[in-house]
Short mmCIF file of C-alpha atoms in Angstrom, two decimals:
data_model
loop_
_atom_site.label_atom_id
_atom_site.label_comp_id
_atom_site.label_asym_id
_atom_site.label_seq_id
_atom_site.Cartn_x
_atom_site.Cartn_y
_atom_site.Cartn_z
CA UNK A 355 -135.26 -39.07 -74.07
CA UNK A 356 -135.15 -38.22 -77.69
CA UNK A 357 -132.37 -35.71 -77.23
CA UNK A 358 -134.35 -32.93 -78.90
CA UNK A 359 -133.56 -29.47 -77.48
CA UNK A 360 -136.62 -27.20 -77.26
CA UNK A 361 -137.29 -23.70 -75.94
CA UNK A 362 -139.07 -23.44 -72.69
CA UNK A 363 -140.04 -19.74 -73.06
CA UNK A 364 -139.89 -17.10 -75.75
CA UNK A 365 -136.34 -16.18 -76.56
CA UNK A 366 -135.56 -12.49 -77.18
CA UNK A 367 -132.15 -12.08 -78.60
CA UNK A 368 -132.19 -8.31 -77.98
CA UNK A 369 -132.55 -8.95 -74.25
CA UNK A 370 -130.02 -11.80 -74.12
CA UNK A 371 -127.36 -10.08 -76.14
CA UNK A 372 -128.18 -6.37 -76.23
CA UNK A 373 -124.65 -5.28 -76.89
CA UNK A 374 -123.22 -8.14 -78.96
CA UNK A 375 -123.18 -8.42 -82.67
CA UNK A 376 -123.74 -12.20 -82.35
CA UNK A 377 -125.75 -14.03 -79.73
CA UNK A 378 -124.65 -17.60 -78.74
CA UNK A 379 -126.13 -19.44 -75.77
CA UNK A 380 -123.96 -22.08 -74.09
CA UNK A 381 -125.91 -25.02 -72.71
CA UNK A 382 -124.36 -27.96 -70.81
CA UNK A 383 -126.36 -31.15 -71.31
CA UNK A 384 -125.84 -34.16 -68.86
CA UNK A 385 -126.13 -37.65 -70.32
CA UNK A 386 -127.50 -40.29 -67.93
CA UNK A 387 -127.69 -42.91 -66.49
CA UNK A 388 -124.52 -42.86 -64.52
CA UNK A 389 -122.94 -45.49 -66.46
CA UNK A 390 -123.27 -43.28 -69.51
CA UNK A 391 -122.80 -40.01 -67.75
CA UNK A 392 -121.11 -37.24 -69.57
CA UNK A 393 -121.42 -33.47 -70.11
CA UNK A 394 -122.18 -32.21 -73.55
CA UNK A 395 -121.76 -28.49 -74.34
CA UNK A 396 -124.23 -27.22 -76.78
CA UNK A 397 -123.90 -23.78 -78.46
CA UNK A 398 -127.19 -22.31 -79.54
CA UNK A 399 -126.92 -19.31 -81.83
CA UNK A 400 -129.91 -17.05 -81.52
CA UNK A 401 -130.58 -15.43 -84.86
CA UNK A 402 -131.92 -11.86 -84.87
CA UNK A 403 -135.07 -10.88 -86.59
CA UNK A 404 -136.02 -7.22 -87.27
CA UNK A 405 -138.63 -7.01 -84.59
CA UNK A 406 -137.68 -3.72 -82.91
CA UNK A 407 -138.47 -0.26 -84.30
CA UNK A 408 -135.89 2.57 -84.17
CA UNK A 409 -136.23 4.81 -81.12
CA UNK A 410 -135.11 8.42 -80.84
CA UNK A 411 -134.14 9.68 -77.39
CA UNK A 412 -136.83 12.40 -77.51
CA UNK A 413 -139.52 13.43 -79.95
CA UNK A 414 -138.05 16.90 -80.49
CA UNK A 415 -134.63 18.45 -80.33
CA UNK A 416 -133.99 22.20 -80.31
CA UNK A 417 -130.65 23.40 -81.57
CA UNK A 418 -129.32 26.96 -81.59
CA UNK A 419 -126.77 28.11 -84.14
CA UNK A 420 -125.38 31.53 -85.11
CA UNK A 421 -126.95 33.07 -88.13
CA UNK A 422 -123.42 33.81 -89.30
CA UNK A 423 -122.62 30.08 -89.60
CA UNK A 424 -120.96 29.54 -92.96
CA UNK A 425 -122.24 27.26 -95.68
CA UNK A 426 -120.86 23.71 -95.40
CA UNK A 427 -120.81 23.70 -91.62
CA UNK A 428 -121.90 20.53 -89.77
CA UNK A 429 -124.54 20.39 -87.09
CA UNK A 430 -124.60 17.11 -85.11
CA UNK A 431 -128.03 15.68 -84.42
CA UNK A 432 -129.10 12.62 -82.41
CA UNK A 433 -129.87 9.41 -84.29
CA UNK A 434 -132.36 6.71 -83.41
CA UNK A 435 -131.21 3.59 -81.58
CA UNK A 436 -132.33 0.03 -82.48
CA UNK A 437 -132.19 -3.06 -80.23
CA UNK A 438 -131.88 -5.33 -83.21
CA UNK A 439 -128.55 -6.63 -84.40
CA UNK A 440 -126.52 -4.51 -86.73
CA UNK A 441 -127.78 -6.55 -89.61
CA UNK A 442 -131.34 -5.55 -88.86
CA UNK A 443 -130.75 -2.17 -87.31
CA UNK A 444 -132.01 1.01 -88.96
CA UNK A 445 -129.48 1.96 -91.51
CA UNK A 446 -131.60 4.47 -93.42
CA UNK A 447 -132.74 8.03 -92.56
CA UNK A 448 -134.32 10.82 -94.54
CA UNK A 449 -135.06 14.50 -93.84
CA UNK A 450 -138.51 15.87 -94.49
CA UNK A 451 -140.15 19.29 -94.04
CA UNK A 452 -142.17 19.76 -90.90
CA UNK A 453 -145.89 20.09 -91.34
CA UNK A 454 -145.72 23.02 -88.89
CA UNK A 455 -143.08 24.77 -90.95
CA UNK A 456 -143.34 23.57 -94.52
CA UNK A 457 -140.67 25.77 -96.00
CA UNK A 458 -137.59 24.75 -97.82
CA UNK A 459 -134.70 24.60 -95.41
CA UNK A 460 -131.02 24.99 -96.20
CA UNK A 461 -129.94 21.71 -94.58
CA UNK A 462 -129.22 18.23 -95.83
CA UNK A 463 -128.87 15.06 -93.76
CA UNK A 464 -125.57 13.27 -93.76
CA UNK A 465 -124.98 9.83 -92.20
CA UNK A 466 -121.46 9.08 -91.05
CA UNK A 467 -119.90 6.34 -93.26
CA UNK A 468 -123.40 5.50 -94.42
CA UNK A 469 -123.76 3.25 -91.38
CA UNK A 470 -125.87 3.48 -88.30
CA UNK A 471 -124.46 2.93 -84.82
CA UNK A 472 -125.77 3.50 -81.34
CA UNK A 473 -124.13 6.83 -81.04
CA UNK A 474 -126.27 9.94 -81.51
CA UNK A 475 -123.63 11.80 -83.50
CA UNK A 476 -123.72 9.34 -86.33
CA UNK A 477 -125.97 11.79 -88.20
CA UNK A 478 -125.45 15.43 -88.90
CA UNK A 479 -127.00 18.28 -90.77
CA UNK A 480 -124.94 20.07 -93.37
CA UNK A 481 -125.67 23.77 -94.03
CA UNK A 482 -126.03 24.28 -97.75
CA UNK A 483 -126.52 28.08 -97.92
CA UNK A 484 -126.10 31.20 -95.83
CA UNK A 485 -128.58 32.08 -93.08
CA UNK A 486 -130.39 35.32 -92.31
CA UNK A 487 -132.19 35.38 -89.00
CA UNK A 488 -133.97 38.61 -89.94
CA UNK A 489 -135.63 36.81 -92.82
CA UNK A 490 -136.18 33.37 -91.22
CA UNK A 491 -135.45 33.02 -87.55
CA UNK A 492 -136.01 29.26 -87.18
CA UNK A 493 -136.33 26.06 -89.20
CA UNK A 494 -138.30 22.91 -88.44
CA UNK A 495 -137.67 19.55 -90.08
CA UNK A 496 -138.43 15.89 -89.41
CA UNK A 497 -135.85 13.09 -89.51
CA UNK A 498 -137.38 9.68 -90.35
CA UNK A 499 -135.26 6.63 -89.41
CA UNK A 500 -136.13 3.17 -90.74
CA UNK A 501 -134.70 -0.25 -91.52
CA UNK A 502 -134.11 -1.24 -95.06
CA UNK A 503 -135.44 -4.74 -94.31
CA UNK A 504 -138.65 -3.57 -92.70
CA UNK A 505 -139.80 -0.10 -93.76
CA UNK A 506 -142.82 -0.44 -91.52
CA UNK A 507 -140.67 0.00 -88.42
CA UNK A 508 -139.76 3.68 -88.41
CA UNK A 509 -139.13 6.49 -85.92
CA UNK A 510 -139.28 10.25 -86.28
CA UNK A 511 -137.79 13.20 -84.50
CA UNK A 512 -138.50 16.88 -85.06
CA UNK A 513 -135.44 19.05 -85.32
CA UNK A 514 -135.98 22.73 -84.48
CA UNK A 515 -133.09 24.99 -85.36
CA UNK A 516 -133.24 28.49 -83.92
CA UNK A 517 -130.87 31.07 -85.30
CA UNK A 518 -128.91 33.16 -82.82
CA UNK A 519 -128.76 36.80 -83.85
CA UNK A 520 -125.50 38.49 -84.66
CA UNK A 521 -125.27 42.27 -84.97
CA UNK A 522 -125.26 42.33 -88.74
CA UNK A 523 -127.98 44.95 -89.29
CA UNK A 524 -127.96 48.68 -88.77
CA UNK A 525 -131.02 50.58 -87.55
CA UNK A 526 -133.18 51.94 -90.37
CA UNK A 527 -135.35 55.01 -89.87
CA UNK A 528 -138.95 54.78 -90.99
CA UNK A 529 -138.47 57.88 -93.15
CA UNK A 530 -135.66 59.42 -95.13
CA UNK A 531 -136.27 62.65 -93.22
CA UNK A 532 -138.79 64.05 -90.75
CA UNK A 533 -140.47 67.40 -90.59
CA UNK A 534 -143.19 69.04 -88.58
CA UNK A 535 -144.73 72.48 -88.10
CA UNK A 536 -145.75 73.93 -84.75
CA UNK A 537 -147.12 77.23 -83.59
CA UNK A 538 -144.81 79.61 -81.86
CA UNK A 539 -145.53 80.02 -78.14
CA UNK A 540 -146.26 76.28 -77.87
CA UNK A 541 -145.98 75.43 -74.14
CA UNK A 542 -142.72 74.01 -72.85
CA UNK A 543 -142.65 70.20 -72.85
CA UNK A 544 -145.10 69.79 -75.72
CA UNK A 545 -144.74 66.76 -77.98
CA UNK A 546 -143.38 67.89 -81.32
CA UNK A 547 -142.49 64.79 -83.34
CA UNK A 548 -141.23 61.25 -82.92
CA UNK A 549 -138.47 59.59 -84.90
CA UNK A 550 -138.36 55.82 -85.04
CA UNK A 551 -135.78 53.42 -86.38
CA UNK A 552 -136.02 49.63 -86.53
CA UNK A 553 -133.20 47.12 -86.28
CA UNK A 554 -134.02 43.65 -87.57
CA UNK A 555 -131.57 42.12 -85.17
CA UNK A 556 -132.84 40.78 -81.86
CA UNK A 557 -132.00 41.33 -78.24
CA UNK A 558 -129.56 44.12 -77.55
CA UNK A 559 -128.58 44.00 -81.20
CA UNK A 560 -132.10 45.16 -82.07
CA UNK A 561 -132.64 47.69 -79.29
CA UNK A 562 -132.32 51.18 -80.77
CA UNK A 563 -131.30 54.27 -78.84
CA UNK A 564 -131.42 57.90 -80.02
CA UNK A 565 -129.33 60.96 -79.39
CA UNK A 566 -128.56 64.33 -80.92
CA UNK A 567 -125.45 64.65 -83.00
CA UNK A 568 -122.70 66.55 -81.23
CA UNK A 569 -123.29 69.60 -83.45
CA UNK A 570 -127.04 69.59 -82.81
CA UNK A 571 -126.55 69.03 -79.09
CA UNK A 572 -124.26 72.04 -78.96
CA UNK A 573 -126.51 74.39 -80.92
CA UNK A 574 -130.03 73.23 -80.03
CA UNK A 575 -129.65 70.99 -76.99
CA UNK A 576 -130.93 73.78 -74.76
CA UNK A 577 -134.03 74.21 -76.92
CA UNK A 578 -135.15 70.61 -77.59
CA UNK A 579 -135.19 67.36 -75.63
CA UNK A 580 -134.85 63.95 -77.29
CA UNK A 581 -136.02 60.82 -75.47
CA UNK A 582 -133.24 58.29 -76.04
CA UNK A 583 -135.63 55.35 -75.89
CA UNK A 584 -138.80 56.50 -77.64
CA UNK A 585 -137.34 59.05 -80.06
CA UNK A 586 -139.85 61.70 -78.96
CA UNK A 587 -138.77 65.31 -79.36
CA UNK A 588 -140.18 68.00 -77.06
CA UNK A 589 -139.39 71.69 -76.62
CA UNK A 590 -137.48 72.91 -73.58
CA UNK A 591 -138.22 76.56 -74.34
CA UNK A 592 -141.08 78.62 -75.69
CA UNK A 593 -140.33 78.99 -79.37
CA UNK A 594 -140.49 82.43 -80.97
CA UNK A 595 -141.00 82.74 -84.71
CA UNK A 596 -139.48 86.19 -84.68
CA UNK A 597 -136.20 84.77 -83.31
CA UNK A 598 -136.02 81.71 -85.55
CA UNK A 599 -138.63 80.26 -87.88
CA UNK A 600 -136.97 76.88 -88.46
CA UNK A 601 -134.65 74.38 -86.79
CA UNK A 602 -132.77 71.47 -88.31
CA UNK A 603 -131.80 68.67 -85.97
CA UNK A 604 -129.56 65.68 -86.73
CA UNK A 605 -130.64 62.54 -84.87
CA UNK A 606 -128.24 59.60 -84.39
CA UNK A 607 -129.66 56.08 -83.92
CA UNK A 608 -127.65 53.01 -83.00
CA UNK A 609 -128.31 49.58 -81.49
CA UNK A 610 -126.98 48.37 -78.15
CA UNK A 611 -125.09 45.43 -79.55
CA UNK A 612 -121.33 45.14 -79.95
CA UNK A 613 -119.70 47.34 -82.57
CA UNK A 614 -122.84 49.33 -83.43
CA UNK A 615 -122.98 51.30 -86.66
CA UNK A 616 -124.76 54.65 -86.10
CA UNK A 617 -127.19 56.04 -88.68
CA UNK A 618 -128.51 59.59 -88.89
CA UNK A 619 -131.64 61.39 -90.02
CA UNK A 620 -132.55 65.06 -90.28
CA UNK A 621 -135.57 66.48 -88.48
CA UNK A 622 -136.86 69.82 -89.76
CA UNK A 623 -139.01 71.79 -87.32
CA UNK A 624 -140.80 74.79 -88.81
CA UNK A 625 -142.25 77.43 -86.51
CA UNK A 626 -145.58 78.83 -87.65
CA UNK A 627 -146.17 82.46 -87.02
CA UNK A 628 -148.78 83.38 -84.47
CA UNK A 629 -150.22 86.86 -84.30
CA UNK A 630 -148.40 87.80 -81.13
CA UNK A 631 -146.95 91.12 -82.24
CA UNK A 632 -148.81 94.36 -82.78
CA UNK A 633 -148.04 96.44 -85.87
CA UNK A 634 -145.36 99.09 -85.51
CA UNK A 635 -146.26 102.47 -87.00
CA UNK A 636 -143.91 105.03 -88.50
CA UNK A 637 -145.26 108.28 -89.98
CA UNK A 638 -143.25 109.85 -92.78
CA UNK A 639 -143.90 113.52 -93.56
CA UNK A 640 -142.21 116.39 -95.35
CA UNK A 641 -141.78 118.08 -92.00
CA UNK A 642 -138.63 117.81 -89.95
CA UNK A 643 -140.70 117.00 -86.88
CA UNK A 644 -141.58 113.38 -86.20
CA UNK A 645 -145.28 112.71 -86.61
CA UNK A 646 -146.05 116.21 -87.80
CA UNK A 647 -147.35 116.75 -91.30
CA UNK A 648 -147.68 120.02 -93.14
CA UNK A 649 -150.02 121.25 -95.83
CA UNK A 650 -150.33 124.72 -97.33
CA UNK A 651 -153.73 126.25 -96.80
CA UNK A 652 -156.01 126.41 -99.80
CA UNK A 653 -154.33 123.32 -101.27
CA UNK A 654 -156.69 121.28 -103.40
CA UNK A 655 -158.34 118.16 -101.96
CA UNK A 656 -156.31 114.94 -102.37
CA UNK A 657 -153.07 116.79 -101.59
CA UNK A 658 -150.45 114.55 -99.93
CA UNK A 659 -150.21 114.93 -96.17
CA UNK A 660 -148.11 112.02 -94.92
CA UNK A 661 -147.40 108.34 -95.44
CA UNK A 662 -147.82 105.66 -92.80
CA UNK A 663 -145.21 102.91 -92.83
CA UNK A 664 -146.22 99.74 -90.97
CA UNK A 665 -144.00 96.85 -89.94
CA UNK A 666 -145.04 93.69 -88.14
CA UNK A 667 -142.62 91.12 -86.74
CA UNK A 668 -145.21 88.47 -87.48
CA UNK A 669 -144.79 86.91 -90.90
CA UNK A 670 -148.04 85.14 -91.58
CA UNK A 671 -149.68 86.47 -94.73
CA UNK A 672 -152.85 87.59 -92.99
CA UNK A 673 -150.85 89.08 -90.13
CA UNK A 674 -149.18 91.39 -92.65
CA UNK A 675 -152.43 92.67 -94.13
CA UNK A 676 -153.23 95.94 -92.44
CA UNK A 677 -156.35 98.04 -92.06
CA UNK A 678 -155.60 101.70 -91.51
CA UNK A 679 -157.96 104.38 -90.25
CA UNK A 680 -157.86 107.88 -88.81
CA UNK A 681 -159.63 109.21 -85.75
CA UNK A 682 -160.15 112.87 -84.88
CA UNK A 683 -160.84 114.35 -81.49
CA UNK A 684 -163.56 116.84 -82.38
CA UNK A 685 -163.96 117.23 -86.09
CA UNK A 686 -165.43 115.57 -89.11
CA UNK A 687 -163.16 113.49 -91.33
CA UNK A 688 -160.75 115.87 -92.95
CA UNK A 689 -158.26 113.33 -94.35
CA UNK A 690 -158.29 109.86 -95.83
CA UNK A 691 -155.77 107.01 -95.63
CA UNK A 692 -155.18 104.23 -98.14
CA UNK A 693 -154.68 100.93 -96.27
CA UNK A 694 -152.57 99.50 -99.09
CA UNK A 695 -150.15 102.37 -99.55
CA UNK A 696 -150.50 104.11 -96.19
CA UNK A 697 -150.77 107.49 -97.94
CA UNK A 698 -152.77 110.14 -96.09
CA UNK A 699 -154.43 112.81 -98.23
CA UNK A 700 -156.57 115.82 -97.49
CA UNK A 701 -160.23 115.51 -98.42
CA UNK A 702 -160.96 119.24 -98.11
CA UNK A 703 -159.19 122.51 -98.79
CA UNK A 704 -158.00 123.96 -95.49
CA UNK A 705 -158.25 127.58 -94.38
CA UNK A 706 -155.54 128.19 -91.84
CA UNK A 707 -157.36 131.20 -90.51
CA UNK A 708 -160.21 128.90 -89.49
CA UNK A 709 -158.15 125.92 -88.32
CA UNK A 710 -154.40 126.00 -87.95
CA UNK A 711 -153.67 122.40 -86.95
CA UNK A 712 -155.40 119.04 -86.59
CA UNK A 713 -154.52 116.41 -84.01
CA UNK A 714 -155.47 112.89 -84.98
CA UNK A 715 -154.77 109.21 -84.32
CA UNK A 716 -153.51 106.72 -86.87
CA UNK A 717 -154.99 103.29 -86.09
CA UNK A 718 -153.54 100.17 -87.72
CA UNK A 719 -154.93 96.65 -87.28
CA UNK A 720 -153.39 93.51 -88.74
CA UNK A 721 -155.35 90.75 -90.45
CA UNK A 722 -154.75 87.95 -87.95
CA UNK A 723 -157.54 85.72 -86.72
CA UNK A 724 -157.19 87.58 -83.44
CA UNK A 725 -156.26 91.02 -84.79
CA UNK A 726 -153.79 93.21 -82.99
CA UNK A 727 -153.77 96.97 -83.43
CA UNK A 728 -151.56 99.93 -82.67
CA UNK A 729 -152.10 103.67 -82.59
CA UNK A 730 -149.83 106.62 -83.23
CA UNK A 731 -150.52 110.26 -82.47
CA UNK A 732 -149.98 112.67 -85.32
CA UNK A 733 -150.53 116.31 -86.04
CA UNK A 734 -151.24 118.16 -89.25
CA UNK A 735 -150.09 121.77 -89.38
CA UNK A 736 -151.75 124.00 -91.97
CA UNK A 737 -149.05 126.34 -93.13
CA UNK A 738 -149.96 129.90 -93.99
CA UNK A 739 -150.53 131.27 -97.44
CA UNK A 740 -150.57 135.06 -97.69
CA UNK A 741 -154.23 135.21 -98.52
CA UNK A 742 -155.24 137.80 -95.91
CA UNK A 743 -154.47 141.54 -95.91
CA UNK A 744 -153.94 143.59 -92.78
CA UNK A 745 -157.21 145.04 -91.45
CA UNK A 746 -157.28 148.26 -89.42
CA UNK A 747 -159.45 148.19 -86.36
CA UNK A 748 -161.27 151.26 -87.75
CA UNK A 749 -161.58 153.02 -91.02
CA UNK A 750 -160.79 156.53 -89.71
CA UNK A 751 -158.80 157.69 -86.76
CA UNK A 752 -159.31 161.09 -85.09
CA UNK A 753 -156.66 162.57 -82.87
CA UNK A 754 -156.17 165.96 -81.18
CA UNK A 755 -152.99 167.71 -80.21
CA UNK A 756 -152.29 171.12 -78.91
CA UNK A 757 -150.31 173.44 -81.03
CA UNK A 758 -146.74 174.19 -80.19
CA UNK A 759 -146.07 170.69 -78.79
CA UNK A 760 -142.47 169.67 -79.28
CA UNK A 761 -141.38 167.52 -82.19
CA UNK A 762 -141.83 163.75 -81.63
CA UNK A 763 -144.93 164.30 -79.58
CA UNK A 764 -147.16 161.25 -79.89
CA UNK A 765 -150.66 162.00 -80.99
CA UNK A 766 -151.95 158.35 -81.09
CA UNK A 767 -151.58 154.95 -82.68
CA UNK A 768 -153.21 152.98 -85.42
CA UNK A 769 -153.58 149.19 -85.37
CA UNK A 770 -153.98 146.69 -88.15
CA UNK A 771 -154.16 142.90 -87.74
CA UNK A 772 -153.31 140.30 -90.35
CA UNK A 773 -154.94 136.89 -89.81
CA UNK A 774 -152.12 135.17 -91.61
CA UNK A 775 -149.24 133.74 -89.62
CA UNK A 776 -145.52 134.10 -89.51
CA UNK A 777 -143.94 136.67 -91.72
CA UNK A 778 -147.24 137.06 -93.50
CA UNK A 779 -148.80 138.39 -90.32
CA UNK A 780 -146.08 140.92 -89.54
CA UNK A 781 -147.54 144.38 -90.20
CA UNK A 782 -145.58 147.50 -91.07
CA UNK A 783 -147.04 151.01 -91.23
CA UNK A 784 -146.35 154.00 -93.40
CA UNK A 785 -147.94 157.32 -94.27
CA UNK A 786 -149.02 157.64 -97.85
CA UNK A 787 -147.24 160.89 -98.71
CA UNK A 788 -149.39 161.88 -101.66
CA UNK A 789 -152.57 161.81 -99.63
CA UNK A 790 -151.92 164.63 -97.12
CA UNK A 791 -154.42 167.45 -96.70
CA UNK A 792 -154.03 170.49 -94.46
CA UNK A 793 -156.84 172.85 -93.52
CA UNK A 794 -156.34 176.45 -92.55
CA UNK A 795 -158.16 178.17 -89.69
CA UNK A 796 -160.98 179.08 -91.95
CA UNK A 797 -161.22 175.42 -93.13
CA UNK A 798 -159.87 176.41 -96.47
CA UNK A 799 -157.87 173.57 -98.03
CA UNK A 800 -154.18 173.89 -98.28
CA UNK A 801 -152.59 171.06 -100.21
CA UNK A 802 -149.05 170.73 -99.04
CA UNK A 803 -147.02 167.62 -99.54
CA UNK A 804 -145.04 168.42 -96.46
CA UNK A 805 -144.58 165.90 -93.68
CA UNK A 806 -145.88 167.20 -90.39
CA UNK A 807 -146.18 163.66 -88.96
CA UNK A 808 -144.29 160.42 -88.93
CA UNK A 809 -145.37 156.89 -88.01
CA UNK A 810 -143.42 154.11 -86.33
CA UNK A 811 -143.43 151.38 -88.96
CA UNK A 812 -143.56 148.59 -86.37
CA UNK A 813 -145.93 149.94 -83.71
CA UNK A 814 -148.18 152.29 -85.70
CA UNK A 815 -147.49 155.09 -83.26
CA UNK A 816 -147.93 158.54 -84.89
CA UNK A 817 -145.88 161.46 -83.70
CA UNK A 818 -145.18 165.00 -84.88
CA UNK A 819 -142.25 165.78 -87.05
CA UNK A 820 -142.87 169.58 -86.93
CA UNK A 821 -144.15 172.00 -84.36
CA UNK A 822 -147.77 172.58 -85.21
CA UNK A 823 -149.34 176.02 -85.38
CA UNK A 824 -153.08 176.06 -85.22
CA UNK A 825 -153.20 179.58 -86.49
CA UNK A 826 -151.50 178.30 -89.65
CA UNK A 827 -153.16 174.88 -90.06
CA UNK A 828 -155.90 173.76 -87.77
CA UNK A 829 -156.69 170.33 -89.27
CA UNK A 830 -154.50 167.72 -90.88
CA UNK A 831 -155.76 164.75 -92.92
CA UNK A 832 -153.63 161.90 -94.25
CA UNK A 833 -153.73 158.19 -95.14
CA UNK A 834 -151.82 155.47 -93.29
CA UNK A 835 -151.10 152.13 -94.93
CA UNK A 836 -150.59 148.74 -93.26
CA UNK A 837 -148.43 146.31 -95.24
CA UNK A 838 -147.81 142.62 -94.32
CA UNK A 839 -144.35 141.04 -94.35
CA UNK A 840 -144.69 138.76 -97.34
CA UNK A 841 -141.78 139.49 -99.63
CA UNK A 842 -143.17 138.14 -102.87
CA UNK A 843 -146.80 139.13 -102.67
CA UNK A 844 -147.38 141.62 -99.90
CA UNK A 845 -150.92 142.70 -99.16
CA UNK A 846 -151.95 146.06 -97.69
CA UNK A 847 -154.86 148.19 -96.56
CA UNK A 848 -155.35 151.85 -95.62
CA UNK A 849 -157.13 154.01 -93.07
CA UNK A 850 -157.63 157.77 -92.88
CA UNK A 851 -156.27 159.87 -90.04
CA UNK A 852 -157.56 163.26 -88.96
CA UNK A 853 -155.53 165.38 -86.56
CA UNK A 854 -157.12 168.45 -85.04
CA UNK A 855 -154.74 171.09 -83.76
CA UNK A 856 -156.00 172.69 -80.56
CA UNK A 857 -155.41 176.35 -79.87
CA UNK A 858 -153.30 177.59 -77.09
CA UNK A 859 -153.08 181.30 -76.00
CA UNK A 860 -149.90 182.00 -77.78
CA UNK A 861 -150.83 185.28 -79.48
CA UNK A 862 -151.38 188.86 -77.91
CA UNK A 863 -154.29 190.92 -79.19
CA UNK A 864 -153.47 193.32 -81.95
CA UNK A 865 -155.40 196.24 -83.28
CA UNK A 866 -156.01 197.03 -86.80
CA UNK A 867 -155.01 200.60 -87.90
CA UNK A 868 -158.13 202.64 -87.31
CA UNK A 869 -158.95 205.94 -88.75
CA UNK A 870 -162.15 207.79 -88.79
CA UNK A 871 -163.38 211.08 -90.10
CA UNK A 872 -166.02 213.24 -88.36
CA UNK A 873 -167.48 216.58 -88.89
CA UNK A 874 -166.26 219.21 -86.64
CA UNK A 875 -169.74 219.76 -85.60
CA UNK A 876 -170.15 215.99 -84.52
CA UNK A 877 -171.99 215.80 -81.31
CA UNK A 878 -170.33 214.98 -78.06
CA UNK A 879 -170.63 211.22 -77.23
CA UNK A 880 -171.28 210.19 -80.69
CA UNK A 881 -169.84 206.84 -82.00
CA UNK A 882 -166.67 207.21 -83.87
CA UNK A 883 -166.14 203.47 -84.81
CA UNK A 884 -165.25 199.99 -83.47
#
C-alpha cells in the first residue's frame, strides 16, 4: 500500500544476466482499485558485485611444442572465466614458477589488449629464448588469475609445456676410440668389445644403430660381426696371430630419425700371441750336407761344430726364449750347445780311429707358459788327420820259391793297414833298394844291389823279376815299405822279407879231375882214392 518495491528472494545478477554487460529487470506494477487502475513499468537495474572467483576450465593444461620453436613465438593458453560483470571480472593474471619445477622458464605471460574476456585465447605465453629439449625437456608454471577489486578471489592453473624432440643432435660415442686385446685361437662367436654411442634426442631421433664402414665391411666383414643394435663385436673366425696381429675397424653410428648425420669411431683389435707354434730348427754347418757337421780329429776342445738357428712364428717375448740341449744315443756328452747363440762346440778332442761319427738330437724348447719343443737329427763326422802310419800284419815275411821259375812268378804278398781314412788310408808298397841281401849256397853273404824281385805297389804282391838260381843264391833278404797316400805328410813303415830258393835237380853230377900215384908194388885191391 505504500508503493515500496522489495525483493522477495536473493537476487543473483550473474544468474539473471549471465551474458549481458548490464542487468535490468522489467517489472509491470498494477495500480488498483479499478477506478484507479493502470499499469506502471518499473525498470530495476541489478548492480553487480564482485562475488564470483575466476574459474579455469581445468586445474592443469599440458601443451606440446617443438624444441625448435623460435624465440618470440606465441603459445595460446586458456584463461579463467568469471561470472561477474566485466567491471568486476578478473582482469589481472601473473605467471609464477611451479613448486614442482622451480626453475626459471623462458616464457612470459601476455594478455590480449590488457583485457579479460570469456575466451580462453585471451592469454598467451611468449617464448623469450631458444629451447633445448636435451637440456630441459619440460617446463611447469602456474598462472594466477585475480580481480583487481578483490584480490582474495583468485584461480590458478598449472601449465605443463613438454618439448617435442627434433633431430638436432648427432650420436656421440662414449670414447674417442676403442681398443681391446684378445688371445689368438679365441673361439668363434666370442665377445670382443662393445661400442656405444648416445644421442640426446628422443624417440627414433635418439635410437642409435651401428654398422661397419663400407671399407671395413669389405676387408673384415668376413672376420668380425657387429650387432647393429647393441654395438657388440664378435669374431666370425678363429684369429691367428701369425696371419695378422692387429685389426682396425671403422664403426659408423647414426640415429633413426630423418636426415641422420653419421659419426664414426675406430676400433683397434690387437691379437695376443699364444704359444701355438713349435720352434723350427735349422742346423748350419761347414759341411755341404744338411744337418751334418764336420770336425778334424785331434782338434782342441771348444772347436766349432755347428750353429743351430731357431725360428718361432709365435712372437711373445717368452715364446722366443729358447732352451737348447743335445741328446746322444749311446755316449757321454761330447759336445755343448749355447742356448743364446745356438753354437755347438766340442768338449773333447776326438780320435777318428776310435769314433768316426756321432749321431745326436738337437732339442729346442721355447719359453711359453706351456712350452713347445722340436727336435732335429744331426750327425757329426770326424774327419781324418794323417796321424796313423801303415802297420804290416807281421814284422817279417818268409816265402819259398823253387829255382828256375819264370819271371813274374808270385812268391807271396805283404799287407799293411792304415787306420786313417780316405787318401790317408791308401797304402802303397815298395822295395827299399838299398836293403837287399843275397846269400850264397854256403850262406856266405853276397851284397848285390840287384833287383831280383818286384812288388805291386797297390796290392803288395811280390813276384820275381829274374830267374832264380839256388846254386848261385839260395836266400834273399830285403825290406818292403808301406807308405800312406797323404801328399803333404805321408807316413810309412817297413817289414823284412826272406825268400828261400828251393833246389830243383837241374845239374848233372860232375867229377873232379882225379889222379893218384901208387907204387908198382901196390897190392891188388888196395884203395887208390875217392
